[in-house]
Coordinates of C-alpha atoms in Angstrom, one line a residue:
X232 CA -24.0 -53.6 -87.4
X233 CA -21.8 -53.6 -84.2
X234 CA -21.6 -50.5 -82.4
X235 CA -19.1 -50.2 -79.4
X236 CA -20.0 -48.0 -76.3
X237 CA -19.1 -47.7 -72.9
X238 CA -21.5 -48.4 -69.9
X239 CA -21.3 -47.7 -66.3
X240 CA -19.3 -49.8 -63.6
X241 CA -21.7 -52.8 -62.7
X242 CA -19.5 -55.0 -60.4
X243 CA -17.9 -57.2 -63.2
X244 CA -14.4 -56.1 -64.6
X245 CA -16.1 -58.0 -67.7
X246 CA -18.5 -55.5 -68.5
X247 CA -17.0 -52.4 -68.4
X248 CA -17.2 -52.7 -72.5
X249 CA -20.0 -54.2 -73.9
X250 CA -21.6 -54.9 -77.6
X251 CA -25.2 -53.5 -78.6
X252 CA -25.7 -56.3 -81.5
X253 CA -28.7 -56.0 -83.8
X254 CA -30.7 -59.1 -84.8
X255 CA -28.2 -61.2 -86.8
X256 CA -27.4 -64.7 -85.8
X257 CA -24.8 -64.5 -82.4
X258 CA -22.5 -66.6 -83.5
X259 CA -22.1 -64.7 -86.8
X260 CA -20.0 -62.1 -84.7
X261 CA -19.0 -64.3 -81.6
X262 CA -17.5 -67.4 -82.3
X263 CA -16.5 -68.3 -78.9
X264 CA -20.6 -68.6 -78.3
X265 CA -20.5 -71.7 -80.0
X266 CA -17.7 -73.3 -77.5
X267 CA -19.8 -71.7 -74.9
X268 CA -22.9 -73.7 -76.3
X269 CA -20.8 -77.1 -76.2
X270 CA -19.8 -76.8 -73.2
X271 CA -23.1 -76.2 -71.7
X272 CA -24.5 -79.9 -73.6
X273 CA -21.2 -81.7 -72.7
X274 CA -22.1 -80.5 -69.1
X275 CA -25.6 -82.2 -69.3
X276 CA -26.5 -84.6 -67.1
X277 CA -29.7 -86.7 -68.7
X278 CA -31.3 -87.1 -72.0
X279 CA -34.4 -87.4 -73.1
X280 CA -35.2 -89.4 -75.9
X281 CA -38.5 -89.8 -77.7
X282 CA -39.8 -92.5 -80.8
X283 CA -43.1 -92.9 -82.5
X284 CA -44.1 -89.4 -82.3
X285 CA -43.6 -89.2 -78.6
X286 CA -45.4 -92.0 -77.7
X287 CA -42.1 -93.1 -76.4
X288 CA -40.2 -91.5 -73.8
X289 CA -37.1 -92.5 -72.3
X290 CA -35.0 -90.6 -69.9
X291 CA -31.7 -91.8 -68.9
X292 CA -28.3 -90.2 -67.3
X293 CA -25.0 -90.4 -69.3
X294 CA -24.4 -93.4 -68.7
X295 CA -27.8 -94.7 -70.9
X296 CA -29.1 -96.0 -67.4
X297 CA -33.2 -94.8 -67.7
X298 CA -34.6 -92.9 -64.6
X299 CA -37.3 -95.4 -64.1
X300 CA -39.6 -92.6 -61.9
X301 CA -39.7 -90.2 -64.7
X302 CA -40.3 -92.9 -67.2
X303 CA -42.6 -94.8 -65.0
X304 CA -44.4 -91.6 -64.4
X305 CA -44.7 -90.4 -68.0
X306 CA -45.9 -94.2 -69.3
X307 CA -48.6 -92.8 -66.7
X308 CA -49.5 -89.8 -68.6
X309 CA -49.7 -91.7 -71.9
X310 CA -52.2 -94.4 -69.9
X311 CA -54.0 -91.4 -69.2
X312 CA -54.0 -90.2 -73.3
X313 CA -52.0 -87.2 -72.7
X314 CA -50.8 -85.4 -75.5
X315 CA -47.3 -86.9 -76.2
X316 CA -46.1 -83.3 -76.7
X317 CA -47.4 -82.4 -73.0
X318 CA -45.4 -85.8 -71.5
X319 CA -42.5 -84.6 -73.2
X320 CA -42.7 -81.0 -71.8
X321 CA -43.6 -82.9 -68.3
X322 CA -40.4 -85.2 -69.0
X323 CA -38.1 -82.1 -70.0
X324 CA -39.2 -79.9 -67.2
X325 CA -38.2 -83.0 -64.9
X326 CA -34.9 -83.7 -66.1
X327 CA -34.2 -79.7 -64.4
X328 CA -35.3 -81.9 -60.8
X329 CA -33.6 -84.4 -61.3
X330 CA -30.3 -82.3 -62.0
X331 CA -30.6 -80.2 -58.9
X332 CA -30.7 -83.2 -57.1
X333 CA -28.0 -85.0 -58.7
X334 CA -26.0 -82.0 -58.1
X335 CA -27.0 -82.1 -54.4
X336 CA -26.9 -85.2 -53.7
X337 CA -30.3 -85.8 -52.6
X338 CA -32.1 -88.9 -53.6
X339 CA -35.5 -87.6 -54.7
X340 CA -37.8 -88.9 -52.1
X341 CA -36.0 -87.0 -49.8
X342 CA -37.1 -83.7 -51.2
X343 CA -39.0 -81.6 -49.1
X344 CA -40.3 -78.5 -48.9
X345 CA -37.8 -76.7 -47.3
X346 CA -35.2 -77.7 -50.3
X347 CA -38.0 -76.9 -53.2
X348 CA -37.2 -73.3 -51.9
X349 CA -33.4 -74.0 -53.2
X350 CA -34.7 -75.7 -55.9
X351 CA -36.5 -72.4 -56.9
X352 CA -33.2 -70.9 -56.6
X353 CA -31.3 -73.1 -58.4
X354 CA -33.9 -72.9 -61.1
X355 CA -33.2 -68.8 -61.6
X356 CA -29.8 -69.9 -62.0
X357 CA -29.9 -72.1 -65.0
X358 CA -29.2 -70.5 -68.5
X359 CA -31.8 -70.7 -71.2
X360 CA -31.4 -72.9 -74.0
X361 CA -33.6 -71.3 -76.7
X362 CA -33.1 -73.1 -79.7
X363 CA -35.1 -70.2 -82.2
X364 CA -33.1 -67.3 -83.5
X365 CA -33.3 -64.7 -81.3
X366 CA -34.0 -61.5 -83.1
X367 CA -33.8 -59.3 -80.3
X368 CA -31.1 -56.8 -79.2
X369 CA -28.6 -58.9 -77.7
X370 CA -25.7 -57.8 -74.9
X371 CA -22.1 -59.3 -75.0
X372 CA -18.9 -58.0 -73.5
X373 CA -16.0 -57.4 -75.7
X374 CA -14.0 -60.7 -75.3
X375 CA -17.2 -62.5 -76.9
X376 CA -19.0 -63.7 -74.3
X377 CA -22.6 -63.5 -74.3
X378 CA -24.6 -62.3 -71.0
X379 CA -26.5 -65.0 -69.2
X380 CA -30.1 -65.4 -70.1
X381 CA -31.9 -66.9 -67.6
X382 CA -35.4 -69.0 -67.9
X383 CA -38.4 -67.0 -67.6
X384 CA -41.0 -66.5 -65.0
X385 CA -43.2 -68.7 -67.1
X386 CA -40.9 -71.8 -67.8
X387 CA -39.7 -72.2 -64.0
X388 CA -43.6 -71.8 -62.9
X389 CA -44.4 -74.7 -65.9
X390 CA -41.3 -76.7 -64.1
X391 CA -42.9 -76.2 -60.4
X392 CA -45.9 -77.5 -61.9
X393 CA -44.4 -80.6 -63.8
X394 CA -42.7 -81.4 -60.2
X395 CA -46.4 -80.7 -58.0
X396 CA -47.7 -83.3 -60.9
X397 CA -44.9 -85.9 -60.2
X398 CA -45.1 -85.9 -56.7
X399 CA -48.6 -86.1 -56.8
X400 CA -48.8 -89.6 -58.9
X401 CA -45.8 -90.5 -56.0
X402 CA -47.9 -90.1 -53.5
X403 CA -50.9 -91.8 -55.1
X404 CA -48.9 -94.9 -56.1
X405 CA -47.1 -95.3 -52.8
X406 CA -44.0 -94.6 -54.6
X407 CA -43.6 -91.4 -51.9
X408 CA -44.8 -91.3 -48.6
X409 CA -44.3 -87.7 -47.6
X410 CA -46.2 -84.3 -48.0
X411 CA -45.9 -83.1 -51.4
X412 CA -42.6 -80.6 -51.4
X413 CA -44.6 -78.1 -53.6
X414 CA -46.6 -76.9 -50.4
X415 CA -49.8 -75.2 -51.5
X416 CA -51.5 -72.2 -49.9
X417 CA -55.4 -71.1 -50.3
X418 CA -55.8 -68.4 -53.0
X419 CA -56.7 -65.5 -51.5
X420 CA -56.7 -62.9 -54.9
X421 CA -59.6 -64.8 -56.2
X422 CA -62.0 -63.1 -54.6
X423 CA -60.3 -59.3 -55.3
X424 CA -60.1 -59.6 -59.1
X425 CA -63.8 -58.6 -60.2
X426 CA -63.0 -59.4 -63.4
X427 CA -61.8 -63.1 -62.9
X428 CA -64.7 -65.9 -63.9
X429 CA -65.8 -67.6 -61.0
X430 CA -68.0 -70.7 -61.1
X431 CA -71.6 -70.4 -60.2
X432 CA -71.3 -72.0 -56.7
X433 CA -68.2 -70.4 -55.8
X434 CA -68.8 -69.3 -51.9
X435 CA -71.3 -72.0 -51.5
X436 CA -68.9 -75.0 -51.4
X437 CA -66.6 -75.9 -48.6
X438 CA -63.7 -76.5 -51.0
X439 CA -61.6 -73.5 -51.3
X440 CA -59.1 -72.3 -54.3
X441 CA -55.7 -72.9 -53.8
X442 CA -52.0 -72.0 -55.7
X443 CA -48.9 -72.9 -54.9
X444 CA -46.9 -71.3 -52.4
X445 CA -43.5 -71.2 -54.8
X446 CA -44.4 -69.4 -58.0
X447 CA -42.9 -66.2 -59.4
X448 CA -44.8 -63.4 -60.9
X449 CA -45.8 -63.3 -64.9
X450 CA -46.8 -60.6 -67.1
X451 CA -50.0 -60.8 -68.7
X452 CA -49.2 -60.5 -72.2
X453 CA -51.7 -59.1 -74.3
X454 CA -51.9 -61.2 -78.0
X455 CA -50.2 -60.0 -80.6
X456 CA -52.7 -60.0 -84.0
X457 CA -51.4 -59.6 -87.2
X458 CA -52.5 -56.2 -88.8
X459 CA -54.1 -56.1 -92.5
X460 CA -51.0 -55.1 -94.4
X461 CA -49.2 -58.5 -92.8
X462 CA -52.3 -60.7 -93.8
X463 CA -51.8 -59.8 -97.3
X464 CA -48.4 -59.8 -97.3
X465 CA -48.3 -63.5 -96.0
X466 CA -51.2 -64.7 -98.4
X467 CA -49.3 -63.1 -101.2
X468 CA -45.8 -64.7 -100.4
X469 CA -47.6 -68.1 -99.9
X470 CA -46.0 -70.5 -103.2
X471 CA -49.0 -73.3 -103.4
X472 CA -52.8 -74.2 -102.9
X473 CA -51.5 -76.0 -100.0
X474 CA -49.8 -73.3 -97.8
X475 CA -52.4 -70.7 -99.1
X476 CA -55.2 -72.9 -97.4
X477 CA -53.0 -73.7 -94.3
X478 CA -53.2 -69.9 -93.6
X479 CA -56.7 -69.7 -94.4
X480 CA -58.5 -72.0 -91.8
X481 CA -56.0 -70.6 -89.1
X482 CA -56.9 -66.7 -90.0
X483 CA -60.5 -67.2 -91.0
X484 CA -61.4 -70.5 -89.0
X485 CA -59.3 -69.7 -85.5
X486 CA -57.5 -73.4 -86.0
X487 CA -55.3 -74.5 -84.1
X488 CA -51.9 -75.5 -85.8
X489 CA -52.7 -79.3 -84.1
X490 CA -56.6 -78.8 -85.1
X491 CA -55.5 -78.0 -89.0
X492 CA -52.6 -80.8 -89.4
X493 CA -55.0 -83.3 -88.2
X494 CA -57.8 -82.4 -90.3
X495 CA -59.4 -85.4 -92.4
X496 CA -61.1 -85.0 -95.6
X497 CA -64.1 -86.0 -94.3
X498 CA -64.1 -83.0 -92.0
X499 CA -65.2 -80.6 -94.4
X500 CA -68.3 -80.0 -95.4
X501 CA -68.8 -78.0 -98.3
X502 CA -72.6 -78.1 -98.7
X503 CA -73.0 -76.5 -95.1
X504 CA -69.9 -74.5 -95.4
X505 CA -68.6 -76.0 -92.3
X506 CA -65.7 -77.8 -91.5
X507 CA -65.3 -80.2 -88.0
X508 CA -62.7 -80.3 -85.4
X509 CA -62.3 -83.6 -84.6
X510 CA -60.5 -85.5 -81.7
X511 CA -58.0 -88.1 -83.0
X512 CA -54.8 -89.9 -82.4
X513 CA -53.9 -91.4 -85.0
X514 CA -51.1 -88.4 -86.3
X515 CA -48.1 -90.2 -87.3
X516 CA -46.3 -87.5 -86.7
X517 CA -47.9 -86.3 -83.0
X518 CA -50.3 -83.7 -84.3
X519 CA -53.6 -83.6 -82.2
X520 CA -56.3 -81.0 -81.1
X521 CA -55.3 -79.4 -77.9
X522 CA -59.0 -79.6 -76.3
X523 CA -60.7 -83.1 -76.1
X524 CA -64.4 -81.3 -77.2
X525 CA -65.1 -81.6 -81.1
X526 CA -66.6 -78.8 -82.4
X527 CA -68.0 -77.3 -85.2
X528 CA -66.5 -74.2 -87.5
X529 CA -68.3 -72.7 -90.0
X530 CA -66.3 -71.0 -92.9
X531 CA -68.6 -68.2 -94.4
X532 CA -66.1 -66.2 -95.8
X533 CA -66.3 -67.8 -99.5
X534 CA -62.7 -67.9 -99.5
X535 CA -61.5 -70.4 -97.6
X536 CA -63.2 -73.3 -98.7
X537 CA -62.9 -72.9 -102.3
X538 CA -59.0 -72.8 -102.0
X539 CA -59.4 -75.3 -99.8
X540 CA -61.2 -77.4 -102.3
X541 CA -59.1 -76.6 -105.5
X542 CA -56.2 -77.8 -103.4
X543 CA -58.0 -81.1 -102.8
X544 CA -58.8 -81.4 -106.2
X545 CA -56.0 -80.3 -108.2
X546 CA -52.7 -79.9 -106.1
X547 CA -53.0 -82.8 -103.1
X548 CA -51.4 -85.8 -104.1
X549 CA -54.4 -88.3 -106.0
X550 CA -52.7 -91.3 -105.6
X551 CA -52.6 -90.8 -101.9
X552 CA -54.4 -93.0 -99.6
X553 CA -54.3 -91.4 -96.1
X554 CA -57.2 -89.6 -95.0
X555 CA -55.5 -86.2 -94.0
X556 CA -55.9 -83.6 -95.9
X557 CA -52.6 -81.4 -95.6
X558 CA -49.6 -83.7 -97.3
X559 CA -46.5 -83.6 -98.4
X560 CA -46.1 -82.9 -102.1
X561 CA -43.3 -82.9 -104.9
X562 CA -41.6 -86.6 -105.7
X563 CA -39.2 -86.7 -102.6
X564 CA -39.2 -89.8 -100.4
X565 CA -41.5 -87.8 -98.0
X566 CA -44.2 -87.4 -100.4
X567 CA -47.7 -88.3 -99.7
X568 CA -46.9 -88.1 -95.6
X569 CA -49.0 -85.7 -93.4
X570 CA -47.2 -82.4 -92.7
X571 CA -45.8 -81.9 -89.0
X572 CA -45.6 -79.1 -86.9
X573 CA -42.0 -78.4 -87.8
X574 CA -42.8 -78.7 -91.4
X575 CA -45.7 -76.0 -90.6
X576 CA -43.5 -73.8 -89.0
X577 CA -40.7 -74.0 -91.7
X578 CA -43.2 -73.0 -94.4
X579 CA -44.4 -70.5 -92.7
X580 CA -41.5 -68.7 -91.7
X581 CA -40.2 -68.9 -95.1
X582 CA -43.7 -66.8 -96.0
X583 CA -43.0 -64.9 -93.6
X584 CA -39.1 -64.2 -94.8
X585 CA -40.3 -63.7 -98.4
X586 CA -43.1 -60.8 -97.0
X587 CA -40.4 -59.2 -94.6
X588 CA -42.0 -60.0 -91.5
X589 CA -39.5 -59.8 -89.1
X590 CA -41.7 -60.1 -86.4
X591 CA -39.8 -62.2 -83.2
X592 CA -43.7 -63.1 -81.7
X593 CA -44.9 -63.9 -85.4
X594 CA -45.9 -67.7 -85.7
X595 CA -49.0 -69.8 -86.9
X596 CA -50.6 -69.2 -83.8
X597 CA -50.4 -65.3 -84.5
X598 CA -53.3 -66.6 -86.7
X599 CA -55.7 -68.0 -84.4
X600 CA -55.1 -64.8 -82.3
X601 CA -56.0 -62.8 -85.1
X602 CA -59.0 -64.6 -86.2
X603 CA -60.5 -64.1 -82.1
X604 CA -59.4 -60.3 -82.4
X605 CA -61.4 -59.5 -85.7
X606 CA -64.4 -61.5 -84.2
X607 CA -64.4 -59.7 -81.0
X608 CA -64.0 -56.2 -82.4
X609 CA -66.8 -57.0 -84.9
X610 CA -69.3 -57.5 -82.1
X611 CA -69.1 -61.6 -81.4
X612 CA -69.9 -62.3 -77.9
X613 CA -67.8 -63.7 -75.7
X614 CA -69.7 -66.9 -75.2
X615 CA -69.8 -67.5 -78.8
X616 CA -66.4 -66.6 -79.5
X617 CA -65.3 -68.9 -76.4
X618 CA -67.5 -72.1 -78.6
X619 CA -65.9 -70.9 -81.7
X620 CA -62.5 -71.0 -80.5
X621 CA -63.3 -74.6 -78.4
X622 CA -61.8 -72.7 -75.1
X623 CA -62.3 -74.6 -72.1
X624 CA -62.6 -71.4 -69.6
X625 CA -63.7 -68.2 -70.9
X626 CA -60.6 -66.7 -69.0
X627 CA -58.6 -68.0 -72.4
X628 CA -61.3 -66.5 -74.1
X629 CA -60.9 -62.9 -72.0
X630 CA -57.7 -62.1 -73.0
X631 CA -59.1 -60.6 -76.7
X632 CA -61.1 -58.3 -74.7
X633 CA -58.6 -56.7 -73.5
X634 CA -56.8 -56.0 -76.7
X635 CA -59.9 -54.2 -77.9
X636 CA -62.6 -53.2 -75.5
X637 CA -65.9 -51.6 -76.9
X638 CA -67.2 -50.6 -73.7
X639 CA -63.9 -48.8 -72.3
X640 CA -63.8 -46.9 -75.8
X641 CA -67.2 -46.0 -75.2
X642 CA -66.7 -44.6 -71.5
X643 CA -63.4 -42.8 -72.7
X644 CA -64.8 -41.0 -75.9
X645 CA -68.1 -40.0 -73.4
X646 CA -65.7 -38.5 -70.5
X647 CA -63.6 -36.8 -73.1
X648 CA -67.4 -35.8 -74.2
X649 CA -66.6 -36.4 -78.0
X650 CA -69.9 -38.6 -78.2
X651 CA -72.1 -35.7 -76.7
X652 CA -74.5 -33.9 -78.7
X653 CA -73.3 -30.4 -79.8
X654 CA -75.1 -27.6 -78.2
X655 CA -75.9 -24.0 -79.5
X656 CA -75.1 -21.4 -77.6
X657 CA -78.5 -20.7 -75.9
X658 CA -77.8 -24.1 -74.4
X659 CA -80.1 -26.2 -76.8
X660 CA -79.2 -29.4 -78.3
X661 CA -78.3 -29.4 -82.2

């Protein structure tokens, strides 16, 4: 549905009409967007290119010629057993430096400080390149051209970080013989948040907490759980054993999409109701546990592991002889390989399709956020919920308190003094 209304003068001829499009696919009613969206890849100036499940990363300008310091500095990172999905996000976030400075003309050990200030600049200029459908209300003026969304707070503060990193290993290989252009500055709100963890010997030690001195401000999102009517309407529209036990370990286990793809069927132990979370790299397909600390998740729901285990039994292929436990089935070329996390996403969208979740935020992580919300409102402590989860801080671990707090509930309900005893009226308690 397209509905046509004027807006108020805003400094662009352009806008003086605009669309309010609801959440179907833009280039469903605007065909010029997808000229717009050629344009913008034709303009590109490097590409990143990846083999083996990331374990290969190659950057390189138009010409095919590689950009040895990002690839010398990402071979670094897999030295160092990074995730290959974090050296890819490292090498992506790069190729926006290296731009700015093609664009510039500055050879990049010449950046400095006082040009990471345009680079922050030129950053809040650069249109977003979300590859999801965008379900939200979307704004286009009349001729069919879309308005410019920019990258958010939270990818050009990711960027800033993937450039302190670079510039770091520079200086530590000799590669870079300057200060590092992201200038840092001593953190000064640590010590006025009184609800921020602090480490036992903070104030005792000389070394001080620092940020960095570019960074724009984010919103603390709360998580987004999945209410009961959802649950059972994505357990319902799940078609197999194998989907149906996917969702399971995520909603009742807290997994991680990486934890649950990697799983091995000597991970699960049935007599103590327990399955572990194991670190491993041997993914063909680049699925790993986020955290490097294995830990243990029991599974006391009596649910989850018997589907889990009639799906072992009777629905994953027999024949198979890879120890993962979440395959792909049927009698297509792909059978009999270990799901990835596109394949994850893909069936669960489609779940979520057949349910009518329409949800923008709704993905398999929604899950795990779920799982930590039910735990905390049903009295878990935060400690334990922090080893349940395998959070490194317990500020990841914090957020789900603020979704649900028992003790502000408590405060309110005794100011608005509905937790009072009653009182007769000669002033004695009932």
């Amino acid at each position: 549905m397209v509905a046509q209304r004027p807006v108020p003068e805003v400094g662009c001829d352009l806008l003086a009409l605009v669309d309010y499009v609801d959440s179907m696919p833009t280039v469903a009613f605007c065909p010029m967007l997808a000229a717009t969206t050629r344009k913008i890849n034709e303009a590109q100036m490097f590409k990143l290119r990846s083999a083996d499940g990331g374990a290969t990363i190659l950057v390189t300008d138009m010409d095919g010629n590689a950009v040895d310091p990002i690839c010398s500095f990402v071979g670094y990172l897999g030295a160092k057993a990074y995730s290959p999905n974090t050296a890819l996000a490292y090498a992506r976030d790069l190729i926006h430096l290296w731009t700015f400075l093609s664009t510039q003309g500055i050879h990049w050990t010449s950046f400095s400080p006082e040009l990471s200030a345009a680079f922050l600049g030129y950053l809040r200029s650069v249109n977003a390149n979300r590859m999801r459908r965008d379900t939200s209300i979307r704004l286009v003026v009349s001729e069919g051209a879309a308005v410019r969304q920019g990258l958010s707070a939270a990818t050009i503060n990711r960027i800033l970080v993937a450039v302190d990193a670079f510039y770091r290993w520079a200086i530590f290989t000799g590669a870079f013989s300057g200060a590092n252009p992201i200038a840092m500055k001593q953190d000064q709100t640590s010590w006025r948040v009184s609800d921020r963890h602090r480490p036992f010997l903070t104030g005792i030690l000389r070394q001080r907490p620092e940020v960095r001195e570019l960074r724009l401000k984010t919103m603390q999102r709360l998580p987004r759980p999945m209410n009961q009517q959802q649950v059972e309407g994505l357990l319902a529209a799940t078609r197999n054993l194998r989907d149906r036990s996917l969702v399971l370990l995520m909603l009742n286990g807290g997994l991680r999409p990486g934890e649950v793809l990697g799983l091995h069927l000597a991970d699960i132990g049935y007599g103590r109701r327990r399955i572990f979370v194991r670190c491993r790299d041997d993914h063909p397909k680049g699925a790993r546990s986020k955290s490097r600390v294995e830990r243990v998740v029991d599974l006391h729901d009596g649910e989850t592991l018997e589907t889990l285990n009639t799906y072992v039994m009777h629905e994953r292929p027999g024949d198979a002889d890879v120890p993962f436990v979440f395959l792909v089935g049927g009698t297509g070329v792909n059978r009999q390989e270990p799901l990835s996390y596109s394949a994850l996403a893909r069936l669960f969208a489609r779940a979520c399709n057949r349910a009518e979740i329409r949800e923008p935020w709704m993905t398999p992580h929604a899950l795990r956020h779920t799982h930590a919300t039910r735990m905390w409102e049903a009295g878990m402590r935060e400690l334990t919920l922090q080893k349940r989860l395998g959070h490194a801080s317990p500020e990841s671990t914090r957020i789900y308190t603020r979704v649900s707090d028992a003790v502000v509930v408590a405060e309110y309900r005794h100011a608005l003094g509905l937790d009072r005893p009653s009182q007769t009226t000669d002033g004695e308690a009932l």
